[in-house]
CSV table of C-alpha atoms in Angstrom, one decimal:
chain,number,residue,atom,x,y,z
A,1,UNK,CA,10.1,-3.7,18.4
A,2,UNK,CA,12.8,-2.8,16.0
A,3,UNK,CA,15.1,-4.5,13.6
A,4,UNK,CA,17.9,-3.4,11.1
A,5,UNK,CA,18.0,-4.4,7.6
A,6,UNK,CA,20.9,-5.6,5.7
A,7,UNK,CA,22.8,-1.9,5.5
A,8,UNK,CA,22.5,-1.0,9.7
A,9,UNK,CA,19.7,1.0,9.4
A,10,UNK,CA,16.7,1.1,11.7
A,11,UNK,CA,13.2,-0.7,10.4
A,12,UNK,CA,9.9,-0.1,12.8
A,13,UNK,CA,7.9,-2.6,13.3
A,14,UNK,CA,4.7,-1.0,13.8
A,15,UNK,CA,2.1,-3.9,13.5
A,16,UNK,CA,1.9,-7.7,13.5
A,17,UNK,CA,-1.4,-9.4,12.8
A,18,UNK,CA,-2.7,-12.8,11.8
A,19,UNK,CA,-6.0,-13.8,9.2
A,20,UNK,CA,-7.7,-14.0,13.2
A,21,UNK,CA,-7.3,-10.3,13.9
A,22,UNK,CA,-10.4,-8.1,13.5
A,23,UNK,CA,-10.2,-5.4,12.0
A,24,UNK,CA,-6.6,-5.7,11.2
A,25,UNK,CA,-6.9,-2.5,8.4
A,26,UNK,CA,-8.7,-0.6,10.4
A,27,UNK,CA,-6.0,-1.1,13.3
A,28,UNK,CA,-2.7,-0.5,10.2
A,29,UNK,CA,-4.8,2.7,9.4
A,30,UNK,CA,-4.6,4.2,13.1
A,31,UNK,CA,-1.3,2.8,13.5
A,32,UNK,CA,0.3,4.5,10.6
A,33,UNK,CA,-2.0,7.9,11.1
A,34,UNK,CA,-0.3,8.2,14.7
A,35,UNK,CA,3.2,7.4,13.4
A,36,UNK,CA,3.1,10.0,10.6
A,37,UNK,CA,1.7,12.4,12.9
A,38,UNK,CA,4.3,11.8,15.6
A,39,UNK,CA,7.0,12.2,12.3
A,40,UNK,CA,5.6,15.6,11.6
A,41,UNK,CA,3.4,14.7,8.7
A,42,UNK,CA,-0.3,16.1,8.3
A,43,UNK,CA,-3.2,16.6,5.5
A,44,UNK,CA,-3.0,15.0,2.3
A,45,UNK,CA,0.0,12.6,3.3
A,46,UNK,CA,-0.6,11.3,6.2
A,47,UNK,CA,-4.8,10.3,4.1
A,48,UNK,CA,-3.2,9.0,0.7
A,49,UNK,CA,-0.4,6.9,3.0
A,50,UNK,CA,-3.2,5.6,5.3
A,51,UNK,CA,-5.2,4.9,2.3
A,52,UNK,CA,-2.5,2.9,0.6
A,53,UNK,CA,-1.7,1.3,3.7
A,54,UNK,CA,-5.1,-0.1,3.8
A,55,UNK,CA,-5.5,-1.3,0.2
A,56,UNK,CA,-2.0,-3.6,1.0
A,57,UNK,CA,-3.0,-5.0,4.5
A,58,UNK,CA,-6.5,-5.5,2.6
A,59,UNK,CA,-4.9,-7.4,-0.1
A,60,UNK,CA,-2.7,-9.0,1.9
A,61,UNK,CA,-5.0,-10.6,4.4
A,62,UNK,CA,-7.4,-11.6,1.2
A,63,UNK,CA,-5.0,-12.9,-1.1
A,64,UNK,CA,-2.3,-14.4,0.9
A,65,UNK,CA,-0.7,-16.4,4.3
A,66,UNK,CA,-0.1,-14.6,7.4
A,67,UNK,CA,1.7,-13.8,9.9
A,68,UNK,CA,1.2,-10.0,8.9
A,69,UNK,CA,3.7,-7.2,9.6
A,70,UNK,CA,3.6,-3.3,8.6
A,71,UNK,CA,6.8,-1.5,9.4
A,72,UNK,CA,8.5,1.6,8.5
A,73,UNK,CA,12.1,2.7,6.9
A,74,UNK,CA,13.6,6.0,7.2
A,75,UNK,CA,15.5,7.2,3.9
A,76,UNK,CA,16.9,10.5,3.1
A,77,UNK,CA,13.8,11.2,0.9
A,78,UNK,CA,11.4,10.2,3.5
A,79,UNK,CA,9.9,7.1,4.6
A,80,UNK,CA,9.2,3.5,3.1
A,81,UNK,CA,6.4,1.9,4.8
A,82,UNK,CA,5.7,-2.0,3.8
A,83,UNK,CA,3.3,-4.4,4.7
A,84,UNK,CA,4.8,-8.0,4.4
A,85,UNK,CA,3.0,-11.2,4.1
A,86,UNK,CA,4.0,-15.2,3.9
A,87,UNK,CA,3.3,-15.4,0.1
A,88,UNK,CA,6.3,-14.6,-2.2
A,89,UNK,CA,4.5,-14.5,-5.2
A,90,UNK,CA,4.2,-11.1,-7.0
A,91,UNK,CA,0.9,-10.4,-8.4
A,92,UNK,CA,0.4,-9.0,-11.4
A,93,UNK,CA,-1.1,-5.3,-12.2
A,94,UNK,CA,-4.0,-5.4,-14.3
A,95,UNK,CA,-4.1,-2.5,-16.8
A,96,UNK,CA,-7.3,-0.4,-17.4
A,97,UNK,CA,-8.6,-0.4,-20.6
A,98,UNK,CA,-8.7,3.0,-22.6
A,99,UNK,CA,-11.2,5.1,-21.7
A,100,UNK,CA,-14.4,5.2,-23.7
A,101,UNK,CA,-15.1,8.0,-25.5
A,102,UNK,CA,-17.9,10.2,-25.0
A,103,UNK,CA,-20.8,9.3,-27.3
A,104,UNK,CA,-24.3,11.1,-26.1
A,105,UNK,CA,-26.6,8.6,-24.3
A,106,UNK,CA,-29.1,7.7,-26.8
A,107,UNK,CA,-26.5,7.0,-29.6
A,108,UNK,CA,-24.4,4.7,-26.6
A,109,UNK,CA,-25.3,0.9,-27.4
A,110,UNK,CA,-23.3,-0.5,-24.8
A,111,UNK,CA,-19.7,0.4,-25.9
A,112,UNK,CA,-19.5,2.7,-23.0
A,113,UNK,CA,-21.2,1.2,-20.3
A,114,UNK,CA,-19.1,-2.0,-20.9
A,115,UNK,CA,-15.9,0.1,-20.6
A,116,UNK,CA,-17.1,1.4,-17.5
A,117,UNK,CA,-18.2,-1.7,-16.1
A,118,UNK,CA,-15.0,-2.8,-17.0
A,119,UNK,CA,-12.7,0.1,-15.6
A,120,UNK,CA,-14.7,-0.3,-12.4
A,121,UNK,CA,-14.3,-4.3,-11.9
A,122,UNK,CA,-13.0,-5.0,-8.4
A,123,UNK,CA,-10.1,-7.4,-9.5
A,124,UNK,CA,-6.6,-4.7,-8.9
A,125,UNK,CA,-8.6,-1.8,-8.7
A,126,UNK,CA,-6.9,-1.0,-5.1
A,127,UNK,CA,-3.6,-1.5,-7.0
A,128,UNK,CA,-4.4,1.5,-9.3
A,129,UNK,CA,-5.7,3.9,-6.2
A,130,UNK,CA,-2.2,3.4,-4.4
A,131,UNK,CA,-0.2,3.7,-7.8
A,132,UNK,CA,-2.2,6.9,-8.3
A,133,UNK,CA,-2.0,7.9,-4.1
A,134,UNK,CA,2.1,7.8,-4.3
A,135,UNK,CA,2.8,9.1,-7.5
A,136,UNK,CA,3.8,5.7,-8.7
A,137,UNK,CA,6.4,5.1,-6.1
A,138,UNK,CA,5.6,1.6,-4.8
A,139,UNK,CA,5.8,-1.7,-5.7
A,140,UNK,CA,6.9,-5.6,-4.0
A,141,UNK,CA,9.8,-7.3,-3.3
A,142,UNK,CA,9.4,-11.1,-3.2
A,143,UNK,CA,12.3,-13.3,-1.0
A,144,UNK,CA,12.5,-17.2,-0.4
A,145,UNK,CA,9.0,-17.5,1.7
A,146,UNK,CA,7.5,-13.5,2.3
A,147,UNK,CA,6.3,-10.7,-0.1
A,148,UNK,CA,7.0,-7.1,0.5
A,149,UNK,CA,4.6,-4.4,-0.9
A,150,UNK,CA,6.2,-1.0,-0.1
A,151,UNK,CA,5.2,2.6,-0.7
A,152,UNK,CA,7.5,5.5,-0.4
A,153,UNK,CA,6.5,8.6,1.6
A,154,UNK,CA,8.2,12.2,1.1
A,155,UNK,CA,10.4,13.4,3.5
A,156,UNK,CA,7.7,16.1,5.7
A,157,UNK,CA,8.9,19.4,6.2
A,158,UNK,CA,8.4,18.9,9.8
A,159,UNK,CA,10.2,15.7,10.0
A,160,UNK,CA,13.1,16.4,12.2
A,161,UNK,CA,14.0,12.7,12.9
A,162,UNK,CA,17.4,11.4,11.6
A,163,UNK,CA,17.8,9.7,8.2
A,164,UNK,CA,19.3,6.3,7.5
């Protein structure tokens, strides 16, 4: 199914899910893989989008309402794919702390190993892996009653499908 956003140009619909689907990652991550592919995408691309595809339909179906949608934009850069939920509130980044520096073991009381414990703490951690999977080109868009979390995708050299 395909709708148009507010300029006329085409947005894919791609998936629909609800908190009841199972597996409803897994299915976004096969989903997107095949629509890439079909766009001429391949290799890293098509593995850091469906990566980042699954750390938003992951947060999504953990941390707020459904219905669920993923869909797809075409831009003159590339692609915009978004996964949309029915909370409108933005969350918030968490920043790493600084990284620790490197003390040998036996003169390490701690200062380290807390830092690390930190850095690795699950709380935004998948926020961080698609900031660092896109080159920083993502983010949400919050409206009256849905959230939007978006992630841009470089045109493929094998993309031969119009722009919008």
């Amino acid at each position: 199914m395909n709708a148009y956003d507010a300029l006329g140009a085409p947005v894919y619909v791609l998936l629909r899910w609800t908190s009841c689907t199972p597996d409803a990652a897994a299915q976004a991550r096969a989903t997107l893989r095949c629509a890439l592919d079909e766009l001429g995408y391949g290799g890293e691309v098509i593995s850091n989008a469906v990566l980042a595809v699954s750390e938003f339909v992951t947060n999504a179906t953990t941390h707020a309402v459904g219905p669920y949608e993923m869909r797809l934009r075409r831009t003159s850069a590339g692609i915009i794919c978004e996964v949309e939920d029915h909370d409108p509130r933005i969350p918030e980044v968490p920043a790493f702390p600084a990284a620790a520096p490197y003390t040998p073991v036996e003169e390490n009381r701690g200062g380290g190993l807390q830092a690390l414990c930190m850095l690795l703490s699950e709380h935004g951690r998948g926020l961080h892996i698609v900031h660092e999977l896109t080159g920083g080109d993502w983010g949400f868009r919050g409206q009256r009653r849905v959230k939007t979390a978006w992630f841009a995708v470089p045109r493929a050299s094998g993309d031969r499908g119009k722009t919008s």
